[in-house]
Short mmCIF file of C-alpha atoms in Angstrom, two decimals:
data_model
loop_
_atom_site.label_atom_id
_atom_site.label_comp_id
_atom_site.label_asym_id
_atom_site.label_seq_id
_atom_site.Cartn_x
_atom_site.Cartn_y
_atom_site.Cartn_z
CA MET A 1 -8.91 -57.29 76.79
CA LYS A 2 -5.63 -56.35 75.21
CA VAL A 3 -5.68 -55.11 71.60
CA LEU A 4 -2.41 -54.81 69.68
CA ILE A 5 -2.44 -51.99 67.13
CA PRO A 6 -0.33 -52.12 63.93
CA GLY A 7 1.94 -49.21 63.11
CA ALA A 8 -0.31 -47.91 60.35
CA LEU A 9 -3.13 -47.31 62.84
CA ARG A 10 -1.14 -45.80 65.70
CA SER A 11 -1.94 -42.30 64.51
CA TYR A 12 -5.38 -43.02 66.04
CA THR A 13 -4.36 -44.62 69.35
CA GLU A 14 -0.86 -43.14 69.84
CA ARG A 15 -0.01 -46.44 71.45
CA SER A 16 0.83 -49.94 70.24
CA GLU A 17 -1.40 -51.58 72.81
CA VAL A 18 -4.76 -50.57 74.27
CA GLU A 19 -7.22 -52.12 76.71
CA VAL A 20 -10.79 -52.40 75.43
CA SER A 21 -13.81 -54.34 76.64
CA GLY A 22 -16.52 -56.08 74.65
CA ALA A 23 -18.40 -59.37 74.59
CA THR A 24 -17.80 -59.95 70.87
CA LEU A 25 -15.31 -58.92 68.25
CA ALA A 26 -17.90 -56.51 66.84
CA ALA A 27 -18.38 -54.93 70.27
CA VAL A 28 -14.63 -54.53 70.79
CA LEU A 29 -14.27 -52.85 67.40
CA ALA A 30 -17.22 -50.57 68.15
CA GLU A 31 -15.61 -49.58 71.46
CA LEU A 32 -12.29 -48.97 69.72
CA ASP A 33 -14.06 -46.68 67.28
CA ARG A 34 -15.86 -44.86 70.08
CA ARG A 35 -12.54 -44.07 71.69
CA TYR A 36 -10.48 -43.57 68.55
CA SER A 37 -12.90 -42.09 66.05
CA GLY A 38 -12.49 -43.37 62.50
CA ILE A 39 -10.27 -46.38 63.25
CA ARG A 40 -12.93 -49.01 62.57
CA PHE A 41 -13.66 -47.85 59.00
CA ARG A 42 -9.98 -48.28 58.11
CA ILE A 43 -10.17 -52.03 58.86
CA ILE A 44 -13.87 -52.91 58.48
CA ASP A 45 -15.90 -51.69 55.51
CA GLU A 46 -19.44 -50.33 55.45
CA GLN A 47 -20.83 -53.83 54.85
CA ASP A 48 -19.15 -55.03 58.07
CA ARG A 49 -16.58 -57.03 56.13
CA ILE A 50 -12.96 -57.21 57.21
CA ARG A 51 -11.02 -55.27 54.58
CA PRO A 52 -9.00 -57.41 52.09
CA HIS A 53 -5.50 -56.75 53.43
CA ILE A 54 -6.38 -56.86 57.12
CA ARG A 55 -6.38 -59.89 59.40
CA LEU A 56 -7.69 -60.20 62.94
CA PHE A 57 -6.23 -62.77 65.32
CA VAL A 58 -7.67 -63.72 68.72
CA ASN A 59 -5.21 -65.58 70.91
CA GLY A 60 -3.22 -66.43 67.79
CA ASP A 61 -6.13 -67.80 65.75
CA GLN A 62 -7.43 -65.90 62.73
CA VAL A 63 -11.03 -64.75 63.12
CA ARG A 64 -13.32 -63.84 60.23
CA ASP A 65 -16.66 -63.54 62.01
CA LEU A 66 -17.35 -60.30 63.83
CA ALA A 67 -19.88 -62.14 66.02
CA GLN A 68 -17.02 -64.16 67.57
CA PRO A 69 -17.51 -64.12 71.39
CA LEU A 70 -14.55 -62.82 73.37
CA ALA A 71 -13.39 -63.12 76.97
CA ALA A 72 -11.78 -60.41 79.04
CA THR A 73 -8.51 -62.34 79.05
CA ASP A 74 -8.35 -62.69 75.27
CA GLU A 75 -5.81 -60.83 73.13
CA LEU A 76 -6.78 -59.31 69.78
CA VAL A 77 -4.08 -58.57 67.25
CA ILE A 78 -4.89 -56.40 64.23
CA VAL A 79 -2.49 -57.16 61.41
CA GLN A 80 -2.13 -55.71 57.95
CA ALA A 81 -0.59 -57.72 55.11
CA LEU A 82 3.18 -57.64 55.02
CA SER A 83 3.25 -57.10 51.28
CA GLY A 84 2.98 -53.64 49.81
CA GLY A 85 4.50 -51.58 47.04
CA MET B 1 -13.38 -12.91 10.37
CA ALA B 2 -15.58 -13.91 13.27
CA ALA B 3 -15.16 -11.88 16.41
CA SER B 4 -13.00 -13.59 18.97
CA LYS B 5 -14.94 -15.25 21.75
CA LYS B 6 -11.99 -14.90 24.08
CA LYS B 7 -12.94 -12.83 27.07
CA PRO B 8 -10.35 -10.35 28.37
CA SER B 9 -8.51 -11.42 31.47
CA PRO B 10 -9.74 -9.65 34.56
CA ARG B 11 -7.50 -7.05 36.17
CA SER B 12 -5.60 -9.31 38.52
CA LYS B 13 -4.49 -8.59 42.02
CA SER B 14 -1.01 -9.75 42.97
CA SER B 15 -1.25 -13.51 43.21
CA ARG B 16 0.82 -16.64 43.00
CA ILE B 17 0.11 -20.18 41.95
CA VAL B 18 0.31 -23.25 44.17
CA LEU B 19 0.28 -26.67 42.56
CA LEU B 20 -1.40 -29.46 44.49
CA VAL B 21 0.28 -32.73 43.55
CA ALA B 22 -1.36 -36.01 44.61
CA THR B 23 0.75 -39.16 44.26
CA ARG B 24 0.76 -42.85 45.04
CA LYS B 25 3.00 -42.17 48.06
CA GLY B 26 1.88 -38.81 49.44
CA ALA B 27 1.07 -35.24 48.49
CA TRP B 28 3.25 -32.24 47.69
CA LEU B 29 2.55 -28.54 47.30
CA MET B 30 4.64 -26.57 44.81
CA HIS B 31 4.62 -22.83 45.54
CA GLY B 32 5.39 -20.61 42.56
CA ASP B 33 6.67 -17.05 42.68
CA SER B 34 4.62 -14.33 41.02
CA ALA B 35 6.40 -14.90 37.67
CA ARG B 36 5.84 -18.69 37.84
CA LYS B 37 9.61 -19.09 37.31
CA ASN B 38 10.81 -20.42 40.65
CA TRP B 39 9.08 -23.15 42.57
CA ARG B 40 9.43 -24.09 46.25
CA VAL B 41 8.49 -27.61 47.19
CA GLU B 42 6.49 -28.31 50.36
CA GLY B 43 6.05 -31.89 51.47
CA PRO B 44 5.53 -34.69 51.69
CA HIS B 45 2.14 -34.64 53.34
CA PHE B 46 0.80 -38.13 54.17
CA LEU B 47 4.01 -39.91 53.19
CA GLY B 48 3.20 -43.47 52.15
CA HIS B 49 -0.50 -42.77 51.68
CA VAL B 50 -2.17 -43.16 48.29
CA VAL B 51 -3.52 -39.67 47.54
CA SER B 52 -5.97 -39.67 44.65
CA HIS B 53 -6.91 -35.97 44.62
CA LEU B 54 -5.90 -32.82 46.50
CA VAL B 55 -8.07 -29.74 46.04
CA LEU B 56 -8.04 -26.21 47.46
CA ASP B 57 -11.43 -24.65 48.10
CA PRO B 58 -11.53 -21.59 45.80
CA ARG B 59 -14.30 -20.14 47.93
CA ASP B 60 -12.13 -19.50 51.00
CA GLY B 61 -8.59 -20.03 49.62
CA ARG B 62 -7.47 -21.99 52.68
CA THR B 63 -9.44 -25.24 53.01
CA LEU B 64 -7.75 -28.27 51.47
CA LEU B 65 -9.36 -31.66 51.00
CA ALA B 66 -7.28 -34.76 50.26
CA ALA B 67 -8.75 -38.09 49.16
CA THR B 68 -6.45 -40.69 50.73
CA LYS B 69 -6.05 -44.32 51.70
CA THR B 70 -3.08 -46.60 52.20
CA GLY B 71 -2.42 -49.85 50.38
CA HIS B 72 -3.97 -51.83 53.21
CA LEU B 73 -6.26 -49.49 55.10
CA GLY B 74 -9.67 -48.23 54.05
CA PRO B 75 -10.28 -44.86 52.44
CA THR B 76 -10.80 -41.53 54.08
CA VAL B 77 -10.79 -37.79 53.38
CA MET B 78 -8.34 -35.50 55.17
CA ARG B 79 -9.18 -31.86 55.72
CA SER B 80 -7.11 -28.77 56.45
CA THR B 81 -8.44 -25.28 57.09
CA ASP B 82 -5.00 -23.63 57.17
CA ARG B 83 -3.62 -24.53 53.75
CA GLY B 84 -2.01 -27.76 54.90
CA ARG B 85 -0.34 -26.73 58.16
CA THR B 86 -2.61 -29.06 60.13
CA TRP B 87 -4.95 -31.83 59.07
CA LYS B 88 -7.95 -33.62 60.54
CA GLU B 89 -9.67 -36.73 59.24
CA ALA B 90 -13.28 -36.52 58.07
CA ALA B 91 -15.62 -37.70 60.82
CA LYS B 92 -17.64 -39.68 58.28
CA PRO B 93 -15.87 -40.33 54.95
CA PRO B 94 -17.79 -41.42 51.83
CA ALA B 95 -19.27 -44.91 52.35
CA PHE B 96 -22.07 -46.79 50.63
CA ALA B 97 -25.27 -47.65 52.49
CA LYS B 98 -25.36 -50.94 54.36
CA ALA B 99 -27.03 -53.56 52.21
CA PRO B 100 -30.21 -55.25 53.46
CA GLU B 101 -29.75 -58.62 55.15
CA GLY B 102 -28.90 -61.30 52.62
CA GLU B 103 -27.68 -58.88 49.95
CA LYS B 104 -24.07 -58.18 49.05
CA GLY B 105 -23.44 -54.44 49.27
CA ARG B 106 -20.58 -52.42 47.84
CA SER B 107 -17.76 -50.77 49.72
CA VAL B 108 -15.82 -47.67 48.71
CA ASP B 109 -12.26 -48.62 47.82
CA HIS B 110 -11.13 -45.00 47.47
CA THR B 111 -12.46 -41.54 46.91
CA PHE B 112 -11.22 -40.60 43.45
CA TRP B 113 -12.53 -37.15 42.59
CA LEU B 114 -13.32 -34.03 44.67
CA THR B 115 -15.30 -31.04 43.39
CA PRO B 116 -16.08 -27.97 45.51
CA GLY B 117 -19.67 -26.77 45.29
CA PRO B 118 -20.84 -23.44 43.85
CA ARG B 119 -19.89 -20.08 45.34
CA ASN B 120 -23.30 -19.57 46.94
CA GLU B 121 -23.07 -22.94 48.78
CA PRO B 122 -19.79 -22.41 50.67
CA ASN B 123 -19.59 -25.70 52.58
CA VAL B 124 -20.76 -28.02 49.83
CA TRP B 125 -18.38 -30.53 48.24
CA TYR B 126 -18.97 -33.48 45.92
CA ALA B 127 -16.96 -36.69 45.76
CA GLY B 128 -16.79 -39.45 43.17
CA THR B 129 -15.55 -42.85 44.29
CA SER B 130 -14.27 -46.21 43.11
CA PRO B 131 -16.42 -48.30 42.76
CA GLN B 132 -18.64 -45.65 41.23
CA GLY B 133 -20.55 -43.61 43.79
CA LEU B 134 -21.59 -39.99 44.15
CA PHE B 135 -21.38 -38.29 47.54
CA ARG B 136 -21.94 -34.83 48.96
CA SER B 137 -20.73 -32.98 52.04
CA ASN B 138 -22.65 -30.03 53.45
CA ASP B 139 -20.09 -29.17 56.12
CA GLY B 140 -16.88 -28.56 54.26
CA GLY B 141 -15.83 -32.21 54.01
CA VAL B 142 -16.29 -33.25 57.65
CA THR B 143 -19.14 -35.65 56.94
CA TRP B 144 -20.28 -37.21 53.68
CA GLN B 145 -23.59 -38.69 52.57
CA PRO B 146 -24.65 -40.57 49.44
CA PHE B 147 -25.95 -37.98 46.98
CA SER B 148 -28.87 -38.66 44.68
CA PRO B 149 -30.38 -42.10 44.25
CA ILE B 150 -27.82 -43.39 41.76
CA ASN B 151 -25.58 -45.25 44.23
CA ASP B 152 -28.27 -47.83 44.88
CA ASP B 153 -30.53 -47.36 41.84
CA LEU B 154 -30.98 -50.72 40.11
CA GLN B 155 -30.57 -49.30 36.62
CA TYR B 156 -27.44 -47.34 37.54
CA ARG B 157 -25.97 -50.33 39.34
CA LYS B 158 -26.46 -52.35 36.16
CA TRP B 159 -24.78 -49.65 34.07
CA MET B 160 -21.87 -49.38 36.50
CA GLY B 161 -21.09 -53.07 36.15
CA THR B 162 -18.87 -54.72 38.72
CA VAL B 163 -15.23 -54.23 39.60
CA GLN B 164 -14.55 -56.89 36.99
CA ASP B 165 -15.80 -54.51 34.31
CA GLY B 166 -13.71 -51.56 35.38
CA THR B 167 -10.12 -50.39 35.04
CA PRO B 168 -7.45 -52.55 36.73
CA ASP B 169 -7.39 -50.15 39.67
CA GLY B 170 -11.15 -49.98 39.87
CA PRO B 171 -14.03 -48.34 37.99
CA LYS B 172 -14.43 -44.65 38.79
CA LEU B 173 -16.98 -41.86 39.03
CA HIS B 174 -15.25 -38.65 38.00
CA SER B 175 -15.50 -35.22 36.35
CA ILE B 176 -18.22 -33.99 38.69
CA ILE B 177 -19.31 -30.64 37.26
CA VAL B 178 -21.65 -28.08 38.80
CA ASP B 179 -22.90 -25.49 36.32
CA PRO B 180 -21.65 -22.11 37.65
CA ARG B 181 -24.90 -20.47 36.53
CA ASP B 182 -27.26 -22.97 38.13
CA ALA B 183 -26.29 -25.46 40.82
CA ARG B 184 -29.26 -27.65 39.89
CA HIS B 185 -27.45 -28.50 36.66
CA MET B 186 -24.78 -31.17 37.19
CA ILE B 187 -22.77 -33.62 35.11
CA PHE B 188 -20.51 -36.55 35.90
CA GLY B 189 -18.71 -39.32 34.06
CA MET B 190 -18.09 -42.98 34.83
CA SER B 191 -15.26 -45.08 33.42
CA GLY B 192 -17.63 -47.76 32.26
CA GLY B 193 -21.01 -46.07 32.56
CA GLY B 194 -20.94 -43.00 30.32
CA VAL B 195 -21.77 -39.32 30.91
CA HIS B 196 -24.81 -38.31 32.96
CA GLU B 197 -26.63 -35.02 33.45
CA SER B 198 -29.13 -33.70 35.99
CA THR B 199 -31.12 -30.48 35.90
CA ASP B 200 -32.90 -30.97 39.23
CA SER B 201 -30.08 -31.00 41.77
CA GLY B 202 -29.34 -34.69 41.32
CA ARG B 203 -32.86 -36.01 41.93
CA THR B 204 -32.95 -37.52 38.43
CA TRP B 205 -30.26 -38.15 35.86
CA LYS B 206 -30.12 -38.81 32.16
CA ALA B 207 -27.35 -40.46 30.17
CA ILE B 208 -26.01 -38.07 27.50
CA LEU B 209 -24.33 -40.34 25.00
CA ASP B 210 -25.61 -39.14 21.65
CA GLY B 211 -22.66 -38.83 19.25
CA MET B 212 -20.21 -40.74 21.48
CA GLU B 213 -18.56 -43.83 20.08
CA THR B 214 -17.70 -47.11 21.75
CA VAL B 215 -15.16 -49.80 21.05
CA ALA B 216 -16.17 -51.74 17.92
CA GLY B 217 -18.78 -54.38 18.58
CA PHE B 218 -20.34 -52.75 21.64
CA ASP B 219 -23.85 -51.28 21.70
CA ARG B 220 -23.57 -47.47 21.65
CA ASN B 221 -26.97 -47.14 23.28
CA GLU B 222 -25.78 -48.95 26.40
CA PRO B 223 -24.14 -46.60 28.96
CA THR B 224 -22.06 -49.48 30.37
CA PHE B 225 -19.94 -49.58 27.24
CA HIS B 226 -19.00 -45.91 27.27
CA ASP B 227 -15.72 -44.83 28.86
CA PRO B 228 -15.35 -41.06 29.24
CA HIS B 229 -11.94 -40.26 30.70
CA CYS B 230 -12.31 -36.56 31.51
CA ILE B 231 -15.09 -34.01 31.00
CA ARG B 232 -14.64 -30.25 31.38
CA ILE B 233 -17.03 -27.30 31.23
CA CYS B 234 -16.00 -23.97 29.69
CA PRO B 235 -15.97 -21.31 32.46
CA THR B 236 -16.96 -18.51 30.05
CA ASN B 237 -19.51 -20.58 28.12
CA PRO B 238 -21.02 -23.21 30.42
CA ASP B 239 -23.21 -24.48 27.59
CA ARG B 240 -20.07 -25.99 26.07
CA LEU B 241 -18.44 -29.21 27.29
CA TYR B 242 -15.33 -30.95 26.08
CA GLN B 243 -14.58 -34.60 26.69
CA GLN B 244 -11.52 -36.81 26.36
CA ASN B 245 -12.90 -40.31 25.90
CA HIS B 246 -11.44 -43.79 25.46
CA CYS B 247 -12.74 -43.37 21.91
CA GLY B 248 -11.71 -39.83 21.00
CA ILE B 249 -12.00 -36.13 21.81
CA TYR B 250 -15.49 -34.59 21.80
CA ARG B 251 -17.29 -31.27 22.11
CA ARG B 252 -20.93 -30.71 23.07
CA ASP B 253 -22.80 -27.42 22.72
CA GLY B 254 -26.04 -26.95 24.62
CA ARG B 255 -28.17 -30.06 24.41
CA SER B 256 -26.83 -31.16 21.02
CA ALA B 257 -25.03 -34.42 20.31
CA TRP B 258 -21.35 -34.85 21.08
CA VAL B 259 -19.13 -34.13 18.07
CA ARG B 260 -15.87 -36.03 17.70
CA ILE B 261 -13.48 -33.13 17.15
CA GLY B 262 -10.47 -35.43 17.55
CA ARG B 263 -10.91 -36.71 14.00
CA SER B 264 -8.81 -33.74 12.84
CA MET B 265 -5.85 -34.78 15.02
CA PRO B 266 -2.87 -36.22 13.08
CA LYS B 267 -3.60 -39.89 12.26
CA LYS B 268 -0.18 -41.02 13.50
CA VAL B 269 -0.93 -39.56 16.93
CA GLY B 270 -4.66 -40.20 17.23
CA ASP B 271 -7.07 -38.66 19.70
CA ILE B 272 -6.89 -41.06 22.60
CA GLY B 273 -5.73 -39.74 25.96
CA PHE B 274 -6.64 -39.18 29.59
CA PRO B 275 -6.62 -35.49 30.56
CA LEU B 276 -8.13 -32.39 28.95
CA VAL B 277 -7.72 -28.74 29.95
CA VAL B 278 -9.98 -25.89 28.86
CA HIS B 279 -8.87 -22.25 28.55
CA PRO B 280 -10.32 -20.17 31.42
CA ARG B 281 -11.50 -17.40 29.08
CA ASP B 282 -11.66 -18.82 25.55
CA ASP B 283 -14.19 -21.56 24.90
CA ASP B 284 -12.55 -22.46 21.57
CA THR B 285 -9.21 -23.44 23.17
CA VAL B 286 -8.36 -26.73 24.87
CA TRP B 287 -5.23 -28.79 25.44
CA VAL B 288 -4.87 -32.58 25.43
CA PHE B 289 -2.05 -35.08 26.03
CA PRO B 290 -2.43 -37.96 23.55
CA MET B 291 -1.47 -41.49 24.45
CA ASP B 292 -0.90 -44.69 22.48
CA GLY B 293 -4.13 -46.66 22.22
CA THR B 294 -2.92 -49.28 19.75
CA THR B 295 -2.57 -53.05 20.21
CA VAL B 296 -2.39 -53.72 23.97
CA TRP B 297 -2.98 -50.04 24.79
CA PRO B 298 0.39 -48.99 26.20
CA ARG B 299 -1.16 -45.64 27.27
CA THR B 300 2.27 -44.04 26.85
CA SER B 301 3.26 -41.10 24.62
CA PRO B 302 2.82 -42.19 21.00
CA ASP B 303 6.17 -43.37 19.64
CA GLY B 304 7.88 -42.31 22.86
CA LYS B 305 7.60 -38.63 21.83
CA PRO B 306 5.48 -36.71 24.31
CA GLY B 307 3.54 -33.73 23.02
CA VAL B 308 0.62 -31.58 24.07
CA TYR B 309 -1.91 -30.72 21.38
CA THR B 310 -4.08 -27.64 21.32
CA THR B 311 -6.98 -26.38 19.31
CA ARG B 312 -7.85 -22.66 19.17
CA ASN B 313 -10.94 -23.15 17.00
CA ALA B 314 -13.01 -25.64 18.98
CA GLY B 315 -11.46 -28.65 17.30
CA LYS B 316 -11.35 -27.72 13.62
CA THR B 317 -7.55 -27.89 13.64
CA TRP B 318 -4.90 -28.95 16.15
CA GLN B 319 -1.29 -27.89 16.74
CA ARG B 320 1.47 -29.81 18.43
CA LEU B 321 3.28 -28.11 21.34
CA ASP B 322 6.47 -29.91 22.35
CA ALA B 323 9.27 -27.33 22.64
CA GLY B 324 11.34 -28.33 25.65
CA LEU B 325 9.87 -31.82 25.93
CA PRO B 326 12.07 -34.89 25.28
CA LYS B 327 12.31 -35.78 21.60
CA SER B 328 12.51 -39.56 22.01
CA GLN B 329 12.43 -42.50 24.44
CA ALA B 330 10.08 -40.68 26.83
CA TRP B 331 7.30 -43.18 27.48
CA TRP B 332 5.06 -41.02 29.60
CA THR B 333 1.61 -41.55 30.98
CA VAL B 334 -0.36 -38.56 32.25
CA LYS B 335 -3.50 -39.54 34.16
CA ARG B 336 -6.85 -37.80 33.71
CA GLN B 337 -6.49 -35.52 36.73
CA SER B 338 -2.79 -34.84 36.17
CA MET B 339 -2.99 -31.97 33.72
CA THR B 340 -4.36 -28.57 34.58
CA GLY B 341 -4.12 -24.85 33.89
CA ASP B 342 -4.19 -21.67 35.92
CA ALA B 343 -6.29 -18.59 35.16
CA GLN B 344 -3.45 -16.14 34.57
CA ASP B 345 -2.67 -14.41 31.28
CA PRO B 346 -1.00 -16.10 29.48
CA VAL B 347 -2.42 -19.33 30.89
CA GLY B 348 0.07 -21.51 32.76
CA LEU B 349 -0.23 -25.21 32.01
CA TYR B 350 0.98 -28.04 34.22
CA PHE B 351 1.14 -31.82 33.98
CA GLY B 352 2.54 -34.64 36.08
CA THR B 353 3.67 -38.02 34.80
CA THR B 354 3.38 -41.46 36.36
CA SER B 355 7.20 -41.44 36.31
CA GLY B 356 7.16 -38.64 38.88
CA GLU B 357 8.00 -35.57 36.80
CA LEU B 358 6.15 -32.28 36.92
CA TRP B 359 6.26 -30.07 33.82
CA MET B 360 4.94 -26.60 33.16
CA SER B 361 4.54 -23.93 30.50
CA ARG B 362 4.15 -20.22 31.24
CA ASP B 363 2.96 -19.43 27.73
CA GLU B 364 0.03 -21.69 27.03
CA GLY B 365 2.19 -24.58 25.90
CA ARG B 366 4.63 -22.89 23.56
CA ARG B 367 7.58 -23.90 25.72
CA TRP B 368 7.83 -26.50 28.49
CA SER B 369 10.20 -26.98 31.41
CA CYS B 370 10.51 -29.60 34.13
CA ILE B 371 9.97 -28.14 37.61
CA ALA B 372 10.15 -31.31 39.70
CA GLN B 373 11.57 -34.81 39.38
CA HIS B 374 11.84 -37.95 41.44
CA LEU B 375 8.31 -37.71 42.84
CA PRO B 376 6.28 -40.90 43.20
CA GLU B 377 3.70 -41.83 40.56
CA ILE B 378 1.62 -38.68 40.07
CA TYR B 379 -2.14 -39.21 40.21
CA ALA B 380 -3.46 -35.63 40.13
CA VAL B 381 -2.27 -32.04 39.68
CA GLU B 382 -4.41 -28.99 40.46
CA ALA B 383 -3.41 -25.32 40.16
CA ALA B 384 -4.81 -22.90 42.71
CA GLU B 385 -4.33 -19.13 42.92
CA LEU B 386 -3.37 -17.58 46.24
CA TYR B 387 -3.80 -13.86 46.95
#
């Protein structure tokens, strides 16, 4: 499936878009971390919670449960909050 | 007259000072010439990243560790083995243990404090985090593990409180000290949680609060209500500690109670502040940067008139050092890690403000000059000697 990477995380992937497989959101994130070591901990904490200023969208719908099943044709977008300062 | 306890400065090889400046928006290195008169700026490193602490390993003179995160992303530790030319992220940054099913575990918001281990343990580092946690690396900062039982100990978790009990940017574990004579002897502080000491390499800890005061109305016997800001050990007399606390300046000798030496500070100024610097060779001399702790606690220079205060007699008397500093309308805050000294003779002193200015004195505080402006909010300043 296609995963869109926000600018702040492109130092890991060197690309804005990567192809990753996995049956669930958790599996996709684990595969991302296997290929781009360290990326998962920047968006998911050690208690497997999505970090406060990060949102994950699958096919345009926000997902909060890492057990969410995914299909190979799905698109995951990792977004960080627009606000900063 | 008592003999001076100041030890002579060692015969020094040619060396120069580099200042390691950690800010809300990146890190900078300031390279001084041998006279500490001219400074060359290098940076930014990690532009846009929140850098809490940047430390050079004194054991090899080339490894740098930086505690970083961004406003949105999780925390990590960056590591350089060539004095900042190249950087690599830690393979396993500090992180709390996963909580058992059904329990709500903690997550590290940021690594706040970095301390290199003793000389005879070359790859050991310690880290203090927010929320409060103590971590150790045995491989030069590449991987980190929880250190000692305190991160998950029920009593310590109770003393640490929750994020609601801490500072607005999170409660912190800081001032990690390893006794240079005996690595089994360690000390740390918690903003909300008190001062703690171990003599068995961190297997067990004991709160050392005797003599410390709390805000009126709070139980002094309860570690939760103690807020040490900065604790320092005297390099030439490791039995002596100094502490800048939310409730005053203290000294502790051996295993005795803390003594509030800040009572002899001028009443108009008070003895509240964040940072504290000890002389590298004279255990009777320290420097502090007082802040306004009245009413709503502005935490700015009292009356808008910044000044460093020093004692040369272990706190019996204090002198103000402000030559070269602004005389009015300078509402500065200097955070607990943002004031430091080098080991040269005379000692060079350095501090960074949250308004992005870096100031220094080449003569132990007698005269100050501004060596950098327009930096982001400064979180930490360390001085390292390069040969």
